[in-house]
Amino acid sequence: MTPPTKPARVRFAPSPTGYLHLGGARTALYDYLLAKQSGGSFILRIEDTDQKRYVPEAEANFKNALHWLGLPPDEGPDAGGPHAPYRQSQRKAIYRQHAEQLIESGDAYYCFCSPERLDKIRAEQLANNENTRYDGKCRHLPPGEAARRVANGEEHVIRFKIPQEGTTTAHDFLRGDITVENEVLDDIILIKSDGLAVYHLAAMVDDHLMGITHVIRGSEWLPTFPIHKRIFDAFGWEEPVWVHPSLFLKPDGKGKLSKRDIQKARESGYPIFVNDMPEMGFLPEAVNNWMALIGWSYDDKTEFFTMEDLIEKFSIEKLNPSPAAINFSKLDHFNGLHIRNLEVEDFAERIRPFFEKAGYTVDNAILPKVAAAIQTRTKRLTEVGDMAGFFFEDEVELVTERIVSKKMSAGQAAEAARRLVNLFSAVTEINSDTCEQPLRDMAKEMGLKAGHIFGLLRETLTGQKISPPLFETMDILGKEKTIARLEKAAEELENG
RNA sequence: GGCCCCAUCGUCUAGUGGCCUAGGACGUAGCCCUCUCAAGGCUAAGACCGGGGUUCGACUCCCCGUGGGGUCACCA
């Protein structure tokens, strides 16, 4: 139904200054979906041009996160590809060469102003209630003189030359034309005094050289978007399709996520960093589904999407340009949906490590049955230990006050336990066909409600007040353990 | 503050001039199912930021307010 499109080349280009968070992950997802649905390529590029903010482990963090989410790059630092290297720090010469090309064409110039001078003019502008921007001092330096100073080794940067009059119009796929007065645009630095390019140059050069067809990036780039458009024009390059989805807002909708919010979310059991998600019990399927729907929708009713669905159904046309608050309770909901969508064998393998982490020794013989019993009850994989760990224990701790319900005496409880032992001993298999009616009759004989007997059974067998259905539980536990736990309870009640 | 972007239930959203007494989802409340808890089913409360236009007719188009967000570095 979607019209055939040319294979898209879409890049995810994070800066290794921190870990991959929800916002970046959503961008990566959209990148991946757009690439895959068109039979194109998903490219990972590391934008490590800022040595001061460089975090060494960040790149590995991105890769782990992308791998966990199921978004493997077709090209990138590890995957390689026709446009290697994919780390900008290794492409320094390329940027320099392009910057010099702009100097030649008159679209850029050498600037010898010191950081101190820049600070000073900024302070003055602030004091005069003016907008802060470069004052253009080096703009009109004779090219020969500037070149000579550079040749002499004088410290310098290269700045992009923005016309001082007129306007610039850049076209965003979601928002249409964005026009600004050139006078509000700054002569931004292209090459820093350390010789490395700045984002504005490096990303544009790479996007062109790498044949990127669609640039999907956060809307924090909107203010500099017209400059980027001018850079493409200065080189005479064809622009990619620009898409600026909006940012994520904190859950209450007030402001974008900050460091503090990240910590706060984590404390309340919700992740901001992708790599926190696995241990918090989230499924990558659910995270992708959930993230995709913050800022994108397919129609007025469909919300459950597998990765295959997303690849087929995603479209940048349906992206929503307005800022969106993240809604964690919906993440829980999607996690539940995707857990229930798992094959039970798959679910079993996913919960195994969580039982182990909780200190249980998993019995492979019953794990599939345990999984089946708790699958519809699980929202987060982290819950399984508390919910079903008793299946893997030899005994459960009994609290007589909890076994004896308010409606019965300890003596009655002991009697009930004894009668249950007899009842279960008499059958070859404990299941609802063989035992439910006798159990209900027994309750009536004792003047109790069936619910009281079920409650006693539940506490006795599981040590919990909530558990999977009892006959299913007993089937998994086995006749032997079931009876042993009842006998032990009866004894304790009798001696209690 | 300048510039830019955005504006439908608490939240995510559908809606592209008449299909809208505005649809769905999460959450919330109630009911049903039921051995507990879930799951599932049903129901309820809940929104077009305000004011002007344009039009026979605006949630939808335009303008102005207001509100929210982003951005103003030799960071990305």
Coordinates of C-alpha atoms (C1' of nucleotides) in Angstrom, one line a residue:
Chain A
M1 CA 0.0 0.0 0.0
T2 CA 2.9 2.3 0.6
P3 CA 4.2 3.6 -2.7
P4 CA 7.5 2.2 -3.7
T5 CA 10.3 4.4 -2.5
K6 CA 14.0 4.6 -3.2
P7 CA 16.2 2.9 -0.6
A8 CA 16.8 5.4 2.1
R9 CA 20.1 5.9 3.7
V10 CA 19.5 7.1 7.3
R11 CA 22.0 7.7 9.9
F12 CA 22.0 7.8 13.7
A13 CA 24.7 10.1 14.7
P14 CA 25.1 10.4 18.5
S15 CA 27.8 12.3 20.3
P16 CA 29.7 10.1 22.8
T17 CA 29.1 12.5 25.7
G18 CA 26.7 10.3 27.6
Y19 CA 24.6 7.2 27.5
L20 CA 21.8 6.5 25.1
H21 CA 18.6 7.8 26.5
L22 CA 15.0 7.5 25.4
G23 CA 15.1 10.5 23.1
G24 CA 18.1 9.3 21.2
A25 CA 16.7 5.8 21.1
R26 CA 13.5 6.9 19.5
T27 CA 15.4 8.8 16.9
A28 CA 17.5 5.6 16.2
L29 CA 14.3 3.6 15.9
Y30 CA 12.8 6.0 13.4
D31 CA 16.1 6.0 11.5
Y32 CA 16.1 2.2 11.4
L33 CA 12.4 1.9 10.4
L34 CA 12.8 4.4 7.6
A35 CA 15.9 2.6 6.3
K36 CA 14.4 -0.9 6.6
Q37 CA 11.0 -0.2 5.1
S38 CA 12.6 1.2 2.0
G39 CA 15.3 -1.5 1.7
G40 CA 17.9 1.0 2.5
S41 CA 20.7 1.3 5.1
F42 CA 20.9 2.3 8.7
I43 CA 24.2 3.9 9.5
L44 CA 25.8 4.6 12.8
R45 CA 28.1 7.5 12.9
I46 CA 30.0 8.6 16.0
E47 CA 30.1 12.4 16.3
D48 CA 33.2 12.7 18.6
T49 CA 34.5 16.0 17.5
D50 CA 34.4 17.4 21.0
Q51 CA 37.4 16.0 22.9
K52 CA 36.5 17.9 26.0
R53 CA 33.2 16.2 26.5
Y54 CA 34.2 12.8 25.3
V55 CA 33.1 9.9 27.4
P56 CA 35.1 6.8 26.5
E57 CA 32.5 4.2 27.4
A58 CA 29.7 6.0 25.6
E59 CA 30.3 4.4 22.2
A60 CA 30.1 0.9 23.6
N61 CA 27.0 2.0 25.5
F62 CA 25.3 3.1 22.2
K63 CA 26.2 -0.2 20.5
N64 CA 24.9 -2.3 23.4
A65 CA 21.7 -0.3 23.5
L66 CA 21.1 -0.6 19.8
H67 CA 21.8 -4.3 19.9
W68 CA 19.4 -4.8 22.8
L69 CA 16.7 -2.8 21.0
G70 CA 17.3 -4.8 17.9
L71 CA 18.5 -2.0 15.7
P72 CA 21.8 -3.2 14.3
P73 CA 23.6 -0.7 12.0
D74 CA 24.3 -1.8 8.4
E75 CA 27.3 0.6 8.4
G76 CA 29.2 2.0 11.3
P77 CA 32.5 1.8 13.3
D78 CA 32.1 -2.0 13.8
A79 CA 30.0 -3.0 10.7
G80 CA 32.3 -1.0 8.5
G81 CA 31.0 0.1 5.1
P82 CA 31.9 2.0 1.9
H83 CA 32.2 5.4 3.7
A84 CA 34.5 4.4 6.5
P85 CA 35.7 5.7 8.9
Y86 CA 32.5 6.3 10.7
R87 CA 34.0 8.2 13.6
Q88 CA 34.3 11.9 13.0
S89 CA 37.6 12.2 14.9
Q90 CA 39.1 10.1 12.2
R91 CA 37.8 12.3 9.4
K92 CA 39.6 15.5 10.4
A93 CA 41.3 16.0 7.1
I94 CA 38.1 15.7 5.1
Y95 CA 36.5 18.5 7.1
R96 CA 39.6 20.7 6.8
Q97 CA 39.7 20.2 3.1
H98 CA 36.0 21.1 2.8
A99 CA 36.4 24.2 5.0
E100 CA 39.2 25.4 2.8
Q101 CA 37.0 24.9 -0.2
L102 CA 34.5 27.3 1.4
I103 CA 37.3 29.8 2.0
E104 CA 38.2 29.6 -1.6
S105 CA 34.6 30.2 -2.7
G106 CA 34.3 33.1 -0.3
D107 CA 31.7 31.4 1.9
A108 CA 34.1 31.1 4.9
Y109 CA 37.0 33.0 6.3
Y110 CA 39.9 32.6 8.8
C111 CA 39.3 34.2 12.1
F112 CA 42.0 35.0 14.6
C113 CA 39.9 36.3 17.5
S114 CA 40.9 34.8 20.8
P115 CA 38.3 33.2 23.1
E116 CA 39.0 36.0 25.5
R117 CA 38.0 38.6 23.0
L118 CA 34.9 36.6 22.1
D119 CA 34.0 36.5 25.8
K120 CA 34.5 40.2 26.1
I121 CA 32.3 41.2 23.2
R122 CA 29.6 38.7 24.4
A123 CA 29.7 40.4 27.8
E124 CA 29.4 43.8 26.2
Q125 CA 26.5 42.8 24.1
L126 CA 24.8 41.3 27.1
A127 CA 25.4 44.5 29.0
N128 CA 23.9 46.5 26.2
N129 CA 20.9 44.3 25.9
E130 CA 22.0 43.2 22.5
N131 CA 21.9 39.7 21.1
T132 CA 25.1 37.9 21.4
R133 CA 26.9 37.1 18.2
Y134 CA 30.3 37.3 16.6
D135 CA 31.0 40.9 15.6
G136 CA 32.6 40.0 12.3
K137 CA 36.0 41.5 13.0
C138 CA 37.9 39.1 10.8
R139 CA 35.3 38.9 8.1
H140 CA 37.0 41.5 6.0
L141 CA 40.6 40.6 6.5
P142 CA 42.3 40.6 3.1
P143 CA 42.4 36.9 2.1
G144 CA 46.1 37.1 1.3
E145 CA 47.0 38.5 4.7
A146 CA 44.8 35.9 6.5
A147 CA 46.4 33.1 4.5
R148 CA 49.8 34.4 5.4
R149 CA 49.0 34.4 9.1
V150 CA 47.7 30.9 8.9
A151 CA 50.8 29.8 7.0
N152 CA 52.9 31.4 9.8
G153 CA 51.2 29.1 12.3
E154 CA 49.0 31.7 13.9
E155 CA 46.2 30.1 15.9
H156 CA 42.9 30.5 14.1
V157 CA 39.4 29.1 13.4
I158 CA 37.4 29.0 10.2
R159 CA 34.1 30.7 10.3
F160 CA 31.1 30.4 7.9
K161 CA 30.1 33.6 6.2
I162 CA 26.4 34.4 6.6
P163 CA 25.1 37.3 4.4
Q164 CA 24.2 40.2 6.5
E165 CA 21.0 41.0 4.7
G166 CA 18.1 39.0 3.5
T167 CA 16.6 35.9 4.8
T168 CA 17.2 32.2 4.7
T169 CA 14.5 29.6 4.3
A170 CA 15.0 26.0 5.2
H171 CA 12.4 23.3 4.6
D172 CA 11.5 20.9 7.3
F173 CA 9.5 17.9 6.3
L174 CA 7.1 18.2 9.2
R175 CA 6.9 21.9 9.6
G176 CA 7.3 23.3 6.1
D177 CA 9.4 26.3 5.4
I178 CA 11.2 28.0 8.2
T179 CA 12.4 31.5 7.4
V180 CA 14.7 33.6 9.4
E181 CA 16.4 37.0 9.0
N182 CA 20.1 36.4 8.1
E183 CA 21.0 39.1 10.7
V184 CA 20.0 36.7 13.5
L185 CA 22.3 34.0 12.2
D186 CA 25.8 33.9 13.5
D187 CA 29.0 33.4 11.6
I188 CA 29.5 30.1 13.2
I189 CA 32.8 28.4 13.6
L190 CA 33.4 25.5 11.2
I191 CA 36.8 24.5 12.3
K192 CA 38.0 25.0 15.8
S193 CA 41.5 26.1 16.7
D194 CA 42.4 22.5 17.5
G195 CA 41.8 21.8 13.8
L196 CA 38.8 19.6 14.3
A197 CA 35.5 20.5 12.7
V198 CA 32.4 21.4 14.7
Y199 CA 29.1 19.7 14.3
H200 CA 27.7 22.2 11.8
L201 CA 30.4 21.4 9.3
A202 CA 31.2 17.8 10.1
A203 CA 27.6 16.5 10.1
M204 CA 26.8 18.3 6.8
V205 CA 29.9 17.0 5.1
D206 CA 29.3 13.5 6.3
D207 CA 25.7 13.5 5.5
H208 CA 26.5 14.5 1.9
L209 CA 29.5 12.2 1.5
M210 CA 27.7 9.3 3.0
G211 CA 24.7 9.7 0.7
I212 CA 22.3 10.3 3.5
T213 CA 18.8 10.8 2.1
H214 CA 16.9 11.6 5.3
V215 CA 18.2 13.4 8.4
I216 CA 16.1 12.7 11.4
R217 CA 17.3 14.7 14.4
G218 CA 15.9 16.3 17.5
S219 CA 14.2 19.7 17.2
E220 CA 16.9 21.3 19.3
W221 CA 18.6 21.6 15.9
L222 CA 15.9 23.9 14.5
P223 CA 17.6 27.2 15.5
T224 CA 20.7 26.3 13.5
F225 CA 18.8 24.5 10.7
P226 CA 19.0 27.5 8.4
I227 CA 22.7 27.6 8.8
H228 CA 23.0 24.0 7.8
K229 CA 20.9 24.6 4.8
R230 CA 23.2 27.4 3.8
I231 CA 26.2 25.1 4.2
F232 CA 24.6 22.6 1.8
D233 CA 24.0 25.5 -0.6
A234 CA 27.5 26.8 -0.3
F235 CA 28.8 23.5 -1.5
G236 CA 26.2 23.2 -4.1
W237 CA 25.0 19.9 -2.7
E238 CA 21.5 18.5 -2.9
E239 CA 19.9 18.5 0.6
P240 CA 18.5 15.5 2.3
V241 CA 15.0 15.4 3.6
W242 CA 15.1 17.1 6.9
V243 CA 12.9 15.8 9.7
H244 CA 12.9 17.3 13.1
P245 CA 10.6 15.3 15.5
S246 CA 10.0 17.1 18.7
L247 CA 11.7 16.5 22.0
F248 CA 10.5 14.4 24.9
L249 CA 9.2 16.3 27.9
K250 CA 9.3 15.0 31.4
P251 CA 6.3 12.9 32.6
D252 CA 4.5 15.9 34.0
G253 CA 4.9 17.7 30.7
K254 CA 6.9 20.5 32.2
G255 CA 10.3 20.9 30.5
K256 CA 12.6 18.5 28.9
L257 CA 14.2 15.7 30.7
S258 CA 17.1 16.8 32.9
K259 CA 19.8 14.9 34.8
R260 CA 17.7 15.2 37.9
D261 CA 14.7 13.7 36.2
I262 CA 16.8 10.8 35.0
Q263 CA 17.7 10.0 38.6
K264 CA 14.1 10.6 39.8
A265 CA 12.7 8.3 37.2
R266 CA 15.2 5.6 38.0
E267 CA 14.4 5.8 41.7
S268 CA 10.7 5.2 40.9
G269 CA 11.6 2.2 38.8
Y270 CA 11.5 3.8 35.4
P271 CA 14.4 4.1 33.0
I272 CA 15.7 7.0 30.9
F273 CA 18.8 5.2 29.7
V274 CA 18.2 2.3 27.4
N275 CA 20.8 0.2 29.1
D276 CA 18.9 0.4 32.4
M277 CA 15.9 -1.2 30.8
P278 CA 16.8 -4.9 30.6
E279 CA 17.5 -5.2 34.3
M280 CA 14.3 -3.3 35.1
G281 CA 12.4 -6.1 33.4
F282 CA 11.4 -4.4 30.2
L283 CA 11.2 -6.1 26.8
P284 CA 12.9 -4.4 23.8
E285 CA 9.7 -5.2 21.9
A286 CA 7.7 -3.2 24.3
V287 CA 10.2 -0.3 24.5
N288 CA 10.2 0.1 20.8
N289 CA 6.5 -0.1 20.5
W290 CA 6.1 2.5 23.3
M291 CA 8.7 4.9 22.0
A292 CA 7.5 4.7 18.5
L293 CA 4.1 5.9 19.6
I294 CA 5.4 9.0 21.4
G295 CA 5.3 11.4 18.5
W296 CA 4.0 9.0 15.9
S297 CA 0.8 7.2 15.2
Y298 CA -0.5 4.9 12.6
D299 CA -4.2 5.4 12.7
D300 CA -7.0 6.0 15.2
K301 CA -7.0 2.6 16.8
T302 CA -3.9 0.4 16.2
E303 CA -1.4 0.6 19.0
F304 CA 0.2 -2.8 19.2
F305 CA 3.2 -3.2 16.9
T306 CA 5.9 -5.7 16.5
M307 CA 9.1 -4.6 14.9
E308 CA 7.9 -6.1 11.6
D309 CA 4.7 -4.1 11.9
L310 CA 6.6 -1.0 12.6
I311 CA 8.9 -1.4 9.6
E312 CA 5.8 -1.9 7.4
K313 CA 3.6 0.8 8.9
F314 CA 6.0 3.6 10.0
S315 CA 5.9 6.8 8.0
I316 CA 7.4 10.1 8.6
E317 CA 4.3 11.7 7.3
K318 CA 2.5 10.7 10.5
L319 CA 5.1 12.2 12.8
N320 CA 3.7 14.7 15.2
P321 CA 5.7 18.0 15.6
S322 CA 4.5 18.9 19.0
P323 CA 6.5 18.1 22.2
A324 CA 5.3 15.1 24.0
A325 CA 5.5 14.1 27.7
I326 CA 6.7 10.5 28.3
N327 CA 4.1 8.3 29.9
F328 CA 5.7 5.5 31.9
S329 CA 2.5 3.8 32.9
K330 CA 1.9 3.1 29.2
L331 CA 5.4 1.5 29.0
D332 CA 4.2 -1.0 31.7
H333 CA 1.1 -1.6 29.6
F334 CA 3.0 -2.3 26.5
N335 CA 5.4 -4.5 28.4
G336 CA 2.5 -6.6 29.5
L337 CA 1.1 -6.8 26.0
H338 CA 4.4 -8.0 24.6
I339 CA 5.0 -10.4 27.4
R340 CA 1.7 -12.0 26.6
N341 CA 2.6 -12.0 22.9
L342 CA 5.7 -14.1 23.5
E343 CA 5.8 -17.8 22.9
V344 CA 5.8 -19.4 26.3
E345 CA 9.2 -21.1 25.7
D346 CA 10.6 -17.6 24.8
F347 CA 9.0 -16.1 27.9
A348 CA 10.5 -18.9 30.0
E349 CA 14.0 -18.2 28.8
R350 CA 13.6 -14.5 29.4
I351 CA 12.5 -14.9 33.0
R352 CA 15.1 -17.5 33.8
P353 CA 17.8 -14.9 34.7
F354 CA 15.4 -13.0 36.9
F355 CA 14.8 -16.1 39.0
E356 CA 18.5 -16.7 39.2
K357 CA 19.2 -13.1 40.1
A358 CA 16.6 -13.4 42.9
G359 CA 18.5 -16.4 44.3
Y360 CA 16.4 -19.2 43.0
T361 CA 17.7 -22.4 41.4
V362 CA 15.6 -22.9 38.3
D363 CA 14.2 -26.3 37.8
N364 CA 14.2 -26.9 34.1
A365 CA 11.6 -29.5 34.3
I366 CA 9.0 -27.2 35.5
L367 CA 10.2 -23.8 34.2
P368 CA 7.9 -23.9 31.1
K369 CA 4.9 -24.7 33.2
V370 CA 5.8 -21.9 35.7
A371 CA 6.2 -19.6 32.8
A372 CA 2.8 -20.5 31.4
A373 CA 1.2 -20.0 34.8
I374 CA 2.6 -16.4 35.3
Q375 CA 2.8 -15.1 31.8
T376 CA -0.5 -13.2 31.8
R377 CA 0.2 -12.0 35.3
T378 CA 3.6 -10.4 34.6
K379 CA 4.1 -6.8 33.7
R380 CA 7.8 -6.6 34.5
L381 CA 10.2 -9.5 34.3
T382 CA 11.6 -8.4 37.7
E383 CA 8.4 -9.5 39.3
V384 CA 8.7 -13.2 38.7
G385 CA 10.8 -14.0 41.7
D386 CA 8.3 -12.7 44.1
M387 CA 5.4 -14.1 42.2
A388 CA 6.6 -17.6 41.5
G389 CA 9.9 -18.2 43.3
F390 CA 8.1 -20.6 45.6
F391 CA 8.0 -23.2 42.8
F392 CA 11.8 -23.5 43.1
E393 CA 12.0 -23.8 46.8
D394 CA 11.9 -27.0 48.9
E395 CA 9.8 -25.4 51.6
V396 CA 8.0 -22.2 52.0
E397 CA 8.0 -20.2 55.2
L398 CA 4.6 -20.6 56.9
V399 CA 3.1 -17.8 58.9
T400 CA 0.2 -19.4 60.9
E401 CA -1.6 -16.1 61.4
R402 CA -1.9 -15.8 57.7
I403 CA -2.9 -19.4 57.1
V404 CA -5.7 -19.2 59.6
S405 CA -8.3 -16.8 58.1
K406 CA -10.4 -14.6 60.3
K407 CA -13.4 -16.9 59.7
M408 CA -11.8 -20.1 61.1
S409 CA -10.1 -21.3 64.2
A410 CA -6.6 -22.7 64.3
G411 CA -8.1 -26.1 65.0
Q412 CA -10.3 -25.8 62.0
A413 CA -7.4 -24.8 59.9
A414 CA -5.4 -27.8 61.1
E415 CA -8.4 -30.0 60.4
A416 CA -8.8 -28.6 56.9
A417 CA -5.1 -29.2 56.2
R418 CA -5.4 -32.8 57.3
R419 CA -8.5 -33.4 55.2
L420 CA -6.8 -31.8 52.2
V421 CA -3.9 -34.2 52.7
N422 CA -6.3 -37.1 52.7
L423 CA -8.2 -35.8 49.7
F424 CA -5.1 -35.3 47.6
S425 CA -3.5 -38.5 48.7
A426 CA -6.6 -40.4 47.4
V427 CA -6.2 -39.2 43.8
T428 CA -3.5 -40.0 41.3
E429 CA -3.5 -36.5 40.0
I430 CA -4.5 -33.3 41.7
N431 CA -6.5 -31.2 39.3
S432 CA -9.8 -29.4 39.3
D433 CA -11.6 -32.3 37.8
T434 CA -10.7 -34.7 40.6
C435 CA -10.5 -32.4 43.5
E436 CA -12.4 -29.1 43.1
Q437 CA -15.9 -30.4 43.9
P438 CA -14.7 -32.5 46.9
L439 CA -12.8 -29.5 48.2
R440 CA -16.0 -27.4 47.9
D441 CA -18.0 -30.1 49.6
M442 CA -15.5 -30.3 52.4
A443 CA -15.7 -26.6 53.0
K444 CA -19.5 -26.9 53.3
E445 CA -19.2 -29.8 55.8
M446 CA -16.9 -27.7 57.9
G447 CA -19.2 -24.7 57.8
L448 CA -16.7 -22.7 55.8
K449 CA -16.7 -21.0 52.5
A450 CA -14.7 -22.5 49.7
G451 CA -12.7 -19.3 49.5
H452 CA -11.4 -19.9 53.0
I453 CA -10.1 -23.3 52.0
F454 CA -8.5 -21.8 48.9
G455 CA -6.9 -19.1 51.0
L456 CA -5.5 -21.6 53.4
L457 CA -4.2 -23.7 50.6
R458 CA -2.7 -20.7 48.9
E459 CA -0.8 -19.6 51.9
T460 CA 0.3 -23.1 52.7
L461 CA 1.6 -23.9 49.3
T462 CA 3.0 -20.6 48.1
G463 CA 3.6 -18.7 51.3
Q464 CA 1.8 -15.8 49.5
K465 CA -1.6 -14.3 49.6
I466 CA -1.6 -14.0 45.8
S467 CA -0.5 -16.7 43.4
P468 CA -1.3 -18.4 40.2
P469 CA -4.5 -20.5 40.2
L470 CA -4.2 -23.2 42.8
F471 CA -4.9 -26.3 40.8
E472 CA -2.4 -25.2 38.2
T473 CA 0.0 -24.4 41.0
M474 CA -0.4 -27.9 42.5
D475 CA 0.0 -29.5 39.2
I476 CA 3.4 -27.8 38.8
L477 CA 4.4 -28.3 42.4
G478 CA 3.5 -32.0 42.1
K479 CA 1.6 -34.2 44.5
E480 CA 4.5 -34.9 46.7
K481 CA 5.5 -31.3 47.5
T482 CA 1.8 -30.3 47.8
I483 CA 1.1 -32.9 50.4
A484 CA 4.4 -32.3 52.2
R485 CA 3.6 -28.6 52.5
L486 CA 0.1 -29.3 53.8
E487 CA 1.4 -31.8 56.4
K488 CA 3.9 -29.4 57.6
A489 CA 1.3 -26.7 58.0
A490 CA -1.0 -29.1 59.8
E491 CA 1.7 -30.0 62.3
E492 CA 2.6 -26.4 63.0
L493 CA -1.1 -25.6 63.5
E494 CA -1.6 -28.5 65.8
N495 CA 1.5 -27.7 67.8
G496 CA 1.1 -23.9 67.5
Chain B
rG1 C1' 15.1 39.0 26.5
rG2 C1' 15.9 38.0 20.8
rC3 C1' 14.9 34.2 17.4
rC4 C1' 12.4 29.6 16.2
rC5 C1' 8.9 25.6 17.0
rC6 C1' 4.4 23.8 19.0
rA7 C1' -1.0 24.0 21.0
rU8 C1' -7.5 18.2 21.0
rC9 C1' -9.4 14.5 27.4
rG10 C1' -4.4 14.2 33.4
rU11 C1' -0.9 11.7 29.5
rC12 C1' 0.1 9.7 24.2
rU13 C1' -3.0 10.6 20.2
rA14 C1' -7.1 10.3 15.6
rG15 C1' -9.0 14.3 13.1
rU16 C1' -6.3 17.9 6.7
rG17 C1' -13.9 22.7 6.1
rG18 C1' -19.6 19.6 6.6
rC19 C1' -18.4 12.3 8.3
rC20 C1' -17.6 15.3 15.4
rU21 C1' -23.7 15.0 19.9
rA22 C1' -14.8 15.0 18.6
rG23 C1' -12.7 8.5 17.9
rG24 C1' -8.8 5.2 20.3
rA25 C1' -5.1 4.0 24.1
rC26 C1' -2.8 4.5 29.1
rG27 C1' -4.3 5.9 33.8
rU28 C1' -8.7 6.4 37.1
rA29 C1' -13.8 4.6 38.8
rG30 C1' -17.7 0.9 38.5
rC31 C1' -19.7 -3.8 36.9
rC32 C1' -19.1 -8.9 34.8
rC33 C1' -15.9 -13.2 35.0
rU34 C1' -13.4 -15.5 39.3
rC35 C1' -10.0 -19.8 44.5
rU36 C1' -6.3 -14.8 45.2
rC37 C1' -3.9 -11.7 41.6
rA38 C1' -3.7 -10.8 36.7
rA39 C1' -5.7 -11.3 31.8
rG40 C1' -10.3 -10.7 29.3
rG41 C1' -15.4 -8.3 28.5
rC42 C1' -18.6 -4.1 29.4
rU43 C1' -19.6 0.9 31.3
rA44 C1' -18.5 5.8 33.2
rA45 C1' -16.1 10.5 34.1
rG46 C1' -12.7 13.3 31.0
rA47 C1' -10.4 17.6 25.7
rC48 C1' -10.9 21.1 20.6
rC49 C1' -6.1 27.6 25.2
rG50 C1' -8.6 32.7 24.4
rG51 C1' -10.2 36.5 21.0
rG52 C1' -10.9 38.2 16.2
rG53 C1' -11.6 37.1 11.2
rU54 C1' -12.4 33.9 6.3
rU55 C1' -16.7 30.8 5.0
rC56 C1' -23.4 28.9 4.0
rG57 C1' -20.4 26.0 7.6
rA58 C1' -14.7 25.7 11.5
rC59 C1' -11.2 21.2 15.9
rU60 C1' -9.6 21.8 11.0
rC61 C1' -7.6 28.0 7.1
rC62 C1' -5.6 33.3 8.5
rC63 C1' -4.3 37.1 12.3
rC64 C1' -3.5 38.6 17.3
rG65 C1' -3.0 37.3 22.2
rU66 C1' -1.8 33.5 25.8
rG67 C1' 0.7 29.2 27.3
rG68 C1' 4.4 25.4 26.6
rG69 C1' 9.0 24.0 24.5
rG70 C1' 13.7 24.7 22.2
rU71 C1' 17.9 27.7 21.2
rC72 C1' 21.3 31.8 21.6
rA73 C1' 29.5 28.1 22.9
rC74 C1' 36.2 27.2 19.6
rC75 C1' 29.0 21.4 22.9
rA76 C1' 26.2 18.4 20.1

